[in-house]
Coordinates of C-alpha atoms and ligand atoms in Angstrom, one line a residue:
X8 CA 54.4 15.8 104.3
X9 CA 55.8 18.9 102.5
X10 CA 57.7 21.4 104.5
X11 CA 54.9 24.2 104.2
X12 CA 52.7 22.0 106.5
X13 CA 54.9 22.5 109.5
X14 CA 53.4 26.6 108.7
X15 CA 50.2 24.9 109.8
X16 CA 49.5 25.6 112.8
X17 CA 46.0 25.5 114.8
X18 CA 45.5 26.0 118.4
X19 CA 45.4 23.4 120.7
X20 CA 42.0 21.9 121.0
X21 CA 41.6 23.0 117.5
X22 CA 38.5 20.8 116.0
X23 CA 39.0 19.0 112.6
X24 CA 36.2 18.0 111.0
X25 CA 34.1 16.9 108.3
X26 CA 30.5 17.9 107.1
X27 CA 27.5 16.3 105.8
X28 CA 23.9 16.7 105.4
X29 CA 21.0 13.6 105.6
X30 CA 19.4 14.5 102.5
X31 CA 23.0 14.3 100.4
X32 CA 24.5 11.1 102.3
X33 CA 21.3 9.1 103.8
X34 CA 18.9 7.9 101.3
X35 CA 16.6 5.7 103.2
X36 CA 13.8 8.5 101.9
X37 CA 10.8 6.3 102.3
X38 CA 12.4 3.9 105.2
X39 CA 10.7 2.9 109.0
X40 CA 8.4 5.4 108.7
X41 CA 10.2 8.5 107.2
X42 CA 8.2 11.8 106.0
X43 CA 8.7 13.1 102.7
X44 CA 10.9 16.1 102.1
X45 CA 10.8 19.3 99.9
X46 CA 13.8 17.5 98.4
X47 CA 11.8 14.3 98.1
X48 CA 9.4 16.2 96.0
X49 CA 11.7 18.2 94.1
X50 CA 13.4 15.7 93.1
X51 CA 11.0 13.2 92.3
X52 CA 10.0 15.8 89.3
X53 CA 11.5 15.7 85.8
X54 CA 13.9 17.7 84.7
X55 CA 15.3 19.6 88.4
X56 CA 18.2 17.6 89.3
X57 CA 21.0 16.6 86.8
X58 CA 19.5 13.2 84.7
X59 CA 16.7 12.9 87.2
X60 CA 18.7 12.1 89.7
X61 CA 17.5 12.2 93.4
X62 CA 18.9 11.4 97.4
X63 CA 16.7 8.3 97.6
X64 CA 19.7 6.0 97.7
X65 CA 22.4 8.4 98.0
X66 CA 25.3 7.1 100.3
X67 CA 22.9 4.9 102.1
X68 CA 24.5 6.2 105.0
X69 CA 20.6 5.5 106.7
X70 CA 22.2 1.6 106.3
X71 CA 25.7 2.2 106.0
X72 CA 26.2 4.1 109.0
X73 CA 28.9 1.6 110.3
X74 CA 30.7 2.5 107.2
X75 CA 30.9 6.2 107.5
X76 CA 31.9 5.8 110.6
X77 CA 35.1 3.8 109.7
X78 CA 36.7 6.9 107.6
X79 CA 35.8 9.4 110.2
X80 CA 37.5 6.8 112.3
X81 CA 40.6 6.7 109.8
X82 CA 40.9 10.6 109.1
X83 CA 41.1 10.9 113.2
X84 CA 38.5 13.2 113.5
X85 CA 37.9 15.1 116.5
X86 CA 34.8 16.4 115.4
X87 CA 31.9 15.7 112.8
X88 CA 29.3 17.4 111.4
X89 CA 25.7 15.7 110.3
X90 CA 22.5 16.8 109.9
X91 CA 18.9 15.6 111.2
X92 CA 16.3 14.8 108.8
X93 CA 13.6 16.8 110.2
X94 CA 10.4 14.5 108.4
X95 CA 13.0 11.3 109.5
X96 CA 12.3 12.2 113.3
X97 CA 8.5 14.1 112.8
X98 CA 6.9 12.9 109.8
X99 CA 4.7 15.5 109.2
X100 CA 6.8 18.3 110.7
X101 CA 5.3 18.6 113.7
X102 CA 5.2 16.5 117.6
X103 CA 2.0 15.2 117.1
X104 CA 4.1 12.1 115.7
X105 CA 7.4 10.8 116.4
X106 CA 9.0 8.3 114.7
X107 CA 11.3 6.6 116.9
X108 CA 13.0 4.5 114.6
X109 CA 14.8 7.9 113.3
X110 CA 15.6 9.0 117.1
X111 CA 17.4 5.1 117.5
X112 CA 19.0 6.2 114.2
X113 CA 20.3 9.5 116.0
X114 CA 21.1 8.0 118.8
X115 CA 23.0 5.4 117.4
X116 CA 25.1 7.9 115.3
X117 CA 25.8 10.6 118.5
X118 CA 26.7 7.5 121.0
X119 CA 29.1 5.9 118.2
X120 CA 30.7 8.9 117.5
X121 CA 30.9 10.1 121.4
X122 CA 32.5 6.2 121.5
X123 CA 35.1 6.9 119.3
X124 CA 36.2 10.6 121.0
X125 CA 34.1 12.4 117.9
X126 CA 32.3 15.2 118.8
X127 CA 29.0 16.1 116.7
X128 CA 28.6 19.0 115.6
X129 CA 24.5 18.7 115.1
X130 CA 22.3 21.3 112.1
X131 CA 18.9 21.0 112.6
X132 CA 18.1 22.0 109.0
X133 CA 20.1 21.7 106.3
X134 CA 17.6 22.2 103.2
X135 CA 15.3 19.7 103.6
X136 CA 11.7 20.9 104.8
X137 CA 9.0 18.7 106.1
X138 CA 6.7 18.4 103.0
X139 CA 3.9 18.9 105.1
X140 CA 5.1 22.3 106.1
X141 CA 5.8 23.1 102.9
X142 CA 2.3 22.4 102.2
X143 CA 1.4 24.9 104.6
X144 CA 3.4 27.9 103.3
X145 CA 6.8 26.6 104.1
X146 CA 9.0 29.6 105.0
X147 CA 6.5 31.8 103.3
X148 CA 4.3 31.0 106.3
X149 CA 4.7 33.0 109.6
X150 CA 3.8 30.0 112.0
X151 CA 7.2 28.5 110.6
X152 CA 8.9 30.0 113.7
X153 CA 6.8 28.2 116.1
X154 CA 6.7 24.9 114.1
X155 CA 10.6 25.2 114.1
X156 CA 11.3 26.1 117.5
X157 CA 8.6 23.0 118.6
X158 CA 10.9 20.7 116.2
X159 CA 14.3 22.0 117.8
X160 CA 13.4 21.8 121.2
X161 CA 12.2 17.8 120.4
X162 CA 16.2 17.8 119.5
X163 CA 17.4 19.6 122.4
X164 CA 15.1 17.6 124.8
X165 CA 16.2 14.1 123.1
X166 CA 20.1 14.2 121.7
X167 CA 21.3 17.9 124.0
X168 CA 22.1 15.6 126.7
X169 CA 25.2 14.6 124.6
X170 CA 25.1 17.4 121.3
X171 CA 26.6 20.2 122.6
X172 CA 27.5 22.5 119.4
X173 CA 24.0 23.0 117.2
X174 CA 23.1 24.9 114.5
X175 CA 19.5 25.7 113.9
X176 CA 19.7 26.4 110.0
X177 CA 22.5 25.8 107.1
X178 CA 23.0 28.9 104.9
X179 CA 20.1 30.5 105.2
X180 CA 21.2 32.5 102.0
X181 CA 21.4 30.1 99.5
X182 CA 18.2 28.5 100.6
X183 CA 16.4 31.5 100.7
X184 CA 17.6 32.4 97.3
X185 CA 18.2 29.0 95.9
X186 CA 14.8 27.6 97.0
X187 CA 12.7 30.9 97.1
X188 CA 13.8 33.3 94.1
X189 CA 16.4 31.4 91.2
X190 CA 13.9 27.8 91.5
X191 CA 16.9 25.8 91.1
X192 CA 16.2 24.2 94.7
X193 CA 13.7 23.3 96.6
X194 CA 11.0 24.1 96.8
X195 CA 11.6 25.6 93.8
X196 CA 9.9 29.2 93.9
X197 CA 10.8 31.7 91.4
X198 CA 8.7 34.6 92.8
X199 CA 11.7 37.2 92.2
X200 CA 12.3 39.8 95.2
X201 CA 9.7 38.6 97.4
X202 CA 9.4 35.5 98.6
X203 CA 13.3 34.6 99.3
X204 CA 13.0 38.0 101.6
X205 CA 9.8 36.7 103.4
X206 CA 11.8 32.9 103.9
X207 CA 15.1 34.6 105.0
X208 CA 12.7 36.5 107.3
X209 CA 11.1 33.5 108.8
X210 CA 14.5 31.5 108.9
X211 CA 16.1 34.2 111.1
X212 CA 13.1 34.5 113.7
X213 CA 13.0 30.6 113.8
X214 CA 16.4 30.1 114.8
X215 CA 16.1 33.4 117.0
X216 CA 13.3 31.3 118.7
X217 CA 15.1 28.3 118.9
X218 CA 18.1 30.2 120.2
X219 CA 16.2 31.2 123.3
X220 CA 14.3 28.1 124.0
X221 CA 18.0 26.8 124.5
X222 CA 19.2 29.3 126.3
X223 CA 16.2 29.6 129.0
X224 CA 15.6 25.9 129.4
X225 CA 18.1 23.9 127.8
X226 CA 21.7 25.4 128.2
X227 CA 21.4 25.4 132.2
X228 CA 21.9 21.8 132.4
X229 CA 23.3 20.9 129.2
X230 CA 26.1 23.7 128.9
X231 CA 25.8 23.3 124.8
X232 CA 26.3 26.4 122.4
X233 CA 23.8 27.5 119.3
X234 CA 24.5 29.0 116.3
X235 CA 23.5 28.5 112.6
X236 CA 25.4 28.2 109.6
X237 CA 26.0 31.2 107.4
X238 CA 27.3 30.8 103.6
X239 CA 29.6 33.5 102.1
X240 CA 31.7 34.3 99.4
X241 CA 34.5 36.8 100.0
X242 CA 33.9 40.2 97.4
X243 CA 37.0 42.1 96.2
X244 CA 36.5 45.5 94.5
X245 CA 37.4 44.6 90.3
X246 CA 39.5 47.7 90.4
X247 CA 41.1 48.5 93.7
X248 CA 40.9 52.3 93.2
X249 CA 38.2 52.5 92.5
X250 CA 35.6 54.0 95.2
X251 CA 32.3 52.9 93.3
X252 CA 33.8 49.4 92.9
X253 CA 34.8 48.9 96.7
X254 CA 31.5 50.7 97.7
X255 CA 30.2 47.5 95.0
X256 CA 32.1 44.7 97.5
X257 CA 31.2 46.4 100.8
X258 CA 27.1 46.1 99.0
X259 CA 28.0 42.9 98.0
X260 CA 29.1 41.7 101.7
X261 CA 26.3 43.2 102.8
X262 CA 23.9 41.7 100.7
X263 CA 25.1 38.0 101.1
X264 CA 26.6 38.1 105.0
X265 CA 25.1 41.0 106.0
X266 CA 21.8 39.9 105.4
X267 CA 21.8 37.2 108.4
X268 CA 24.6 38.2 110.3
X269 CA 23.9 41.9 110.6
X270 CA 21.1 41.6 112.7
X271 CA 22.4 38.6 114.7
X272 CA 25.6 40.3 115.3
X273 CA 25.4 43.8 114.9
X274 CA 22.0 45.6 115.4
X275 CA 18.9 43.6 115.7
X276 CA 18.3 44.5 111.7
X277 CA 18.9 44.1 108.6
X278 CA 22.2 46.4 107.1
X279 CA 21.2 49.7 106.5
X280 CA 22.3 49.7 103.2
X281 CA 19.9 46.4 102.2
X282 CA 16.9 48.3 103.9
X283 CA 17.3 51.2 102.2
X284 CA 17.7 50.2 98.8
X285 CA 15.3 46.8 99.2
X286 CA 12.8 49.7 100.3
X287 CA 13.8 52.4 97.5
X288 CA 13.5 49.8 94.4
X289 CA 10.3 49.1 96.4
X290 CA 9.2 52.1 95.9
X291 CA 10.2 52.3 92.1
X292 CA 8.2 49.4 91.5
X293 CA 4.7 51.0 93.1
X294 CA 4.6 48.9 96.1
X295 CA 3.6 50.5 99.3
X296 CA 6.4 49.2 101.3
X297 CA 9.8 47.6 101.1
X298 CA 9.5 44.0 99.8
X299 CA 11.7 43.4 103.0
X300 CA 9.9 42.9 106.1
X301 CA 10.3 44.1 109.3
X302 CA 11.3 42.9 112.7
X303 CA 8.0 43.6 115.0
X304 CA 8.8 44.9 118.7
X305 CA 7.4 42.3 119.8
X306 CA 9.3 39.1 118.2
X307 CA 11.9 37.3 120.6
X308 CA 15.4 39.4 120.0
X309 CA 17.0 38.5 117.4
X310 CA 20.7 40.2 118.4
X311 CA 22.5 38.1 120.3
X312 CA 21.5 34.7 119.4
X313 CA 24.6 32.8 118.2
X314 CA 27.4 31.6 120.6
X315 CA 29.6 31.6 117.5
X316 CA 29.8 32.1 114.4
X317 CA 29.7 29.2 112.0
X318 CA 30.8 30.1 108.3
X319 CA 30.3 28.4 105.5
X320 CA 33.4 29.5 102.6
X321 CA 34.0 28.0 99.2
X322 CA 34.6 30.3 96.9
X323 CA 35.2 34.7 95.8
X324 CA 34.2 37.1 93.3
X325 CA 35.5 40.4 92.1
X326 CA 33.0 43.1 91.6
X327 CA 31.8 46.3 90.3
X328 CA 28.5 48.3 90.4
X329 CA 25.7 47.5 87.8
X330 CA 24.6 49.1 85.2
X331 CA 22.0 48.1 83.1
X332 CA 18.2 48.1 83.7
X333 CA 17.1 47.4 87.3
X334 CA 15.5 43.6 87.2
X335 CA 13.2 43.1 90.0
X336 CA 14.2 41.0 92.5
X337 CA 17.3 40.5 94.7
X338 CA 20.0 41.2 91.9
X339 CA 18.1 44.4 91.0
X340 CA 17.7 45.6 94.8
X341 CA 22.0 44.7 94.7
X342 CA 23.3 46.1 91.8
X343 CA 26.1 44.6 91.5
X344 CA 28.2 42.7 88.7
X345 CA 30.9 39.8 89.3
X346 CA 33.2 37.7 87.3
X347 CA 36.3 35.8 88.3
X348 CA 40.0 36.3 88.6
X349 CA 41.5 34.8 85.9
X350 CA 44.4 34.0 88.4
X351 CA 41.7 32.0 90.6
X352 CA 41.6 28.5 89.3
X353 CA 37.9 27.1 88.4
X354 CA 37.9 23.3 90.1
X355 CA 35.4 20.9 89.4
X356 CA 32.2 23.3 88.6
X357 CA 32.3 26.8 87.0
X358 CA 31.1 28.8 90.0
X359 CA 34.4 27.5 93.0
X360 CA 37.2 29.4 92.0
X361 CA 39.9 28.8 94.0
X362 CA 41.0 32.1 96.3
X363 CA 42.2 30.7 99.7
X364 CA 43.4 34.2 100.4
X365 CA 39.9 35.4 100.2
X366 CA 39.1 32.7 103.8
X367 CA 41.6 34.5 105.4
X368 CA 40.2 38.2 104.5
X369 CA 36.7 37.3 105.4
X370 CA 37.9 35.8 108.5
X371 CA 39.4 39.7 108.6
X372 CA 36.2 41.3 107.8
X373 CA 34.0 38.7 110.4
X374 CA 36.5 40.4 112.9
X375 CA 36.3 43.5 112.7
X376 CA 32.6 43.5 111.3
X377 CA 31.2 41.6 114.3
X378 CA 33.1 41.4 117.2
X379 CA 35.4 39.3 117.0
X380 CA 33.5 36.1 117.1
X381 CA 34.7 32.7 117.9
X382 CA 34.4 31.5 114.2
X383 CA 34.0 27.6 113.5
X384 CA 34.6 27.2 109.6
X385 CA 31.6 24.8 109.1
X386 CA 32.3 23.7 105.5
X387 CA 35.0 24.2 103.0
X388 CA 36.0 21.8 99.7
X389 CA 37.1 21.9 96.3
X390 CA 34.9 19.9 93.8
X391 CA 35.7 17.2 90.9
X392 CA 33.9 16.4 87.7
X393 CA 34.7 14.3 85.0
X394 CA 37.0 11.0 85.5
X395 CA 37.5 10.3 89.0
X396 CA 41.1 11.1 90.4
X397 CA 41.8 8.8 93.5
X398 CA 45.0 10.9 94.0
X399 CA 44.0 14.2 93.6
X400 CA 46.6 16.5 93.8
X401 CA 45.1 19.7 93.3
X402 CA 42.5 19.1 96.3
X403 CA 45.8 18.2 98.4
X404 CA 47.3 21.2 97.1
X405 CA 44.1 23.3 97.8
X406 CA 43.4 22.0 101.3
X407 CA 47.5 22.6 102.0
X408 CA 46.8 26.3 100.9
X409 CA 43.7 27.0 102.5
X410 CA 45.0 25.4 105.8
X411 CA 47.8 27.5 105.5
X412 CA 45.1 30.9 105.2
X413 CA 43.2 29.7 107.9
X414 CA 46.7 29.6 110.5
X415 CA 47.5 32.6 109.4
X416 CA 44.2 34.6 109.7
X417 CA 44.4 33.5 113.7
X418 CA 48.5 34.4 114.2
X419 CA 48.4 36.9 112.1
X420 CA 45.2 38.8 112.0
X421 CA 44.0 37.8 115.0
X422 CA 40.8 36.1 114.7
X423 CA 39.1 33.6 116.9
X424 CA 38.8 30.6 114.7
X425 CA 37.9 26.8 116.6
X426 CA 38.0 24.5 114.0
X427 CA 37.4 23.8 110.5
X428 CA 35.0 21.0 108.9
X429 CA 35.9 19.9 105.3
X430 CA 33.2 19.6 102.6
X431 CA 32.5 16.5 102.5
X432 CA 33.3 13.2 104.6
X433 CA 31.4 11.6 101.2
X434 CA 31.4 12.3 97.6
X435 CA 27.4 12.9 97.9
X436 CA 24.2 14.1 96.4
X437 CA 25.2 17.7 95.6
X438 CA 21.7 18.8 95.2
X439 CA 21.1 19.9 91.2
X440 CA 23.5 18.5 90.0
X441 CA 23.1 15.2 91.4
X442 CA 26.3 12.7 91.8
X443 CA 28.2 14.8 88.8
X444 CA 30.0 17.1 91.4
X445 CA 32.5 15.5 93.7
X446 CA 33.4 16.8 97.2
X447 CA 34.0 13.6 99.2
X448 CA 37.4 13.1 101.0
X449 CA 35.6 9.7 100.6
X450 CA 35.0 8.2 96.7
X451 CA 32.0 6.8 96.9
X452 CA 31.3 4.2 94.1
X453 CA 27.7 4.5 93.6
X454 CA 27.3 1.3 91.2
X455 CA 28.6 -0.8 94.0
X456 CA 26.1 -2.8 96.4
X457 CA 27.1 -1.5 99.3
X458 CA 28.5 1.9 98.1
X459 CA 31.9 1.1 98.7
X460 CA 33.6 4.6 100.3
X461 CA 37.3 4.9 99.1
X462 CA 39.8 7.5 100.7
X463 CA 40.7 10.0 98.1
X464 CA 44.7 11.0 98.4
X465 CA 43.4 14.5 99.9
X466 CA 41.1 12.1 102.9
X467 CA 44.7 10.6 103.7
X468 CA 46.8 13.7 103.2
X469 CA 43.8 15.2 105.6
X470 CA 44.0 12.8 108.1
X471 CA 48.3 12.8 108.2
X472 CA 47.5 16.8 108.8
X473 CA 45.3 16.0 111.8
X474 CA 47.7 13.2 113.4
X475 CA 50.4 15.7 112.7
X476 CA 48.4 18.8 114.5
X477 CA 47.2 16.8 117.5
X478 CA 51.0 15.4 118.0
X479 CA 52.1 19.1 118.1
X480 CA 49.4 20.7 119.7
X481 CA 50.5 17.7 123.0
X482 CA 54.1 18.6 122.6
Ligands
BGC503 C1 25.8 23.4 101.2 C2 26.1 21.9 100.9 C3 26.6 21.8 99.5 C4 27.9 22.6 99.4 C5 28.6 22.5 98.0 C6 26.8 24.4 100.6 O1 26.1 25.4 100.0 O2 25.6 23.6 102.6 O3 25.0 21.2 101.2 O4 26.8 20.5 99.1 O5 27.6 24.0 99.6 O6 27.8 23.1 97.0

């Protein structure tokens, strides 16, 4: 251990965990009786996902359960993070049809872990859509909501006698933008300025849905908490004096957080800022309203409806206003350019630059922005490409440091944070670009028969950090 670890310090019942989600880790895509997914489809296209690669396989974790369950056993977790395949437990999206081989799946995953003193932390939806609700409109489609709160309370009704921390939807952001603007994931959209706006829209009022369901008939007896996952990068101004560039990072924020968390946390609504200049480029454009919608009077609240906040932090960005011509779509309506501190390092891929100091501001700015939440850092990792390095120094070095951030955002600034999940238990399927990227605290060697898992040095530096914290936190 190196002496900066003893600085380290989380309070007692602090949870350490790891994240996943079933399309990265499960494969298993076409198995007892599984739907296909948007990811499925995506996927099974040329030319989406680096060399054609897909989840079909993946970690086989579908199989090879017993096997994850072994290094969540060795890093000492108290806590892990998974997600349910949606068109695994309702093929076609909806209850008509259950299939109950994916509930024993479930079940056998929440019982081992509850077996072994590991909490689940369960997501609903981490990317991967029913294709048969895509088919319908996906998140485009109002009747989404409905569909998804049906889906969630099949969840709560089935695993919330032993789940007790949920999140409805992962990073509603970069699906919304991902899947519904830039095409790069599924479903693959590129209708620029529209349809991400409608899909965020739809996201928000189907976890606000889902929220209540649990609240009126699920929480009374099962005492659980609900939430969903929000992604963010931190946003310094390029030049700190200057007001237009801070005015660029608060727009920034606002944009990327903002959008889900203002009107969770804050007001019911999106941040005035968003709505006024979403509405004004609008405008520009000849439309006859704001390509953002509005929340109808008469939708379920949507303030209120998280019993923490669950962030999802990789990476920063410094910023300054735009300037050249306004494109259409969500990086006209922002305005903003971004580039990288040549003092952050790049790891792995070109967009995580390394800024563990930027955790511990936005844990700052969720304070004072929000209420002071009780935060749960959802997922965090640093990425490798190329050769495989078994003992990986700079992920030690990076967890060490943003550790270190995360202890001192709670002594020092004060905020509420529960527990932190690394990204990933598994070197995975990281979406577009396939197996290239590496965030595992596990190697997994996919050209193995049965996928051997391998603990990176950073998975046993990890777990030596946990062993070390629980010891303290007794003393
Ligand atoms: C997602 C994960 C993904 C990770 C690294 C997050 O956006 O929730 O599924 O693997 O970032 O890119």
């Amino acid at each position: 251990m190196l002496a900066d670890d003893q600085d380290i310090i989380m309070p007692s019942n602090f949870a350490w965990g790891a994240a996943t989600s079933a399309y990265q880790i499960e494969g298993g895509w076409d198995a007892d009786g599984r739907g296909p997914s948007i990811w499925d489809t995506f996927c099974h296209k040329k030319g989406k996902v680096f060399q054609d690669q897909s989840g079909d396989v993946a970690c086989d974790s579908y199989h090879l359960w017993e096997e994850d369950l072994k290094c969540i056993q060795q890093l000492g977790l108290t806590h892990y993070r998974l997600s349910l395949s949606w068109s695994r437990l309702l093929p076609d999206g909806t209850t008509r049809r259950i299939n109950q081989k994916g509930v024993s799946y479930y079940n056998r995953v929440i019982n081992d872990l509850l077996a072994n003193g590991v909490s689940p932390m369960v997501t609903l939806h981490h990317f991967d859509l029913p294709q048969a609700l895509q088919a319908q409109g996906g998140w485009q489609s109002p009747q989404i909501a409905d569909l998804f709160d049906s889906y969630a309370q099949f969840c709560f009704q089935t695993f919330g006698d032993r789940v007790k921390l949920w999140l409805t939807i992962n990073e509603p952001y970069i699906y919304a933008k991902f899947g519904h603007e830039d095409g790069c994931h599924a479903p693959g959209l590129d209708q620029p300025g529209v349809s991400l706006y409608l899909a965020g829209h739809n996201m928000l009022r189907a976890h606000a849905r889902a929220w209540h369901s649990y609240d009126a008939l699920y929480r009374p007896t099962q005492g659980g908490q609900v939430s969903l996952a929000l992604f963010s990068d931190w946003a310094e101004a390029h030049d700190p004096s200057s007001a237009l560039d801070v005015a660029a990072a608060e727009r920034y924020m606002a944009f990327v957080l903002g959008w889900f968390a203002w009107p969770i946390f804050v007001n019911g609504d999106y941040p005035p800022e968003m709505k006024a200049r979403v509405e004004a480029a609008s405008r520009a454009q000849g439309l006859p309203s704001s390509r953002l919608p509005t929340f109808s009077k008469e939708e379920p609240r949507i303030l209120g409806t998280a019993d923490f906040f669950a962030l999802n932090y990789y990476t920063s960005r410094r910023v300054w206003p735009g300037s050249g011509p306004a494109k259409i779509g969500f990086e006209g309506d922002l305005e903003v350019e971004r580039d990288i501190d040549p003092a952050w390092p790049v790891c792995g891929n070109s967009w995580l630059a390394v800024f563990p100091e930027g955790l511990r501001k936005l844990l700052k700015y969720i304070k004072d922005k929000f209420g002071n939440p009780t935060v749960y850092i959802t997922e965090n990792g640093f990425s490798q490409v190329g050769p495989v390095e078994i003992e990986d120094a700079r992920r030690c070095r990076f967890f060490r440091d943003t550790l270190l951030q995360v202890s001192k955002a709670i002594h020092e600034e004060g905020a509420d944070v529960r527990g932190y999940f690394a990204w990933s238990l598994l070197d995975n399927f990281e979406w577009a670009d396939g197996y290239r990227v590496r965030f595992g605290l596990y190697h997994v060697d996919f050209a193995h028969p049965r996928l051997k898992r391998t603990p990176y040095r950073s998975g046993r530096e990890y777990a030596q950090l946990i062993a070390q914290n629980k010891t303290s936190a007794r003393s």
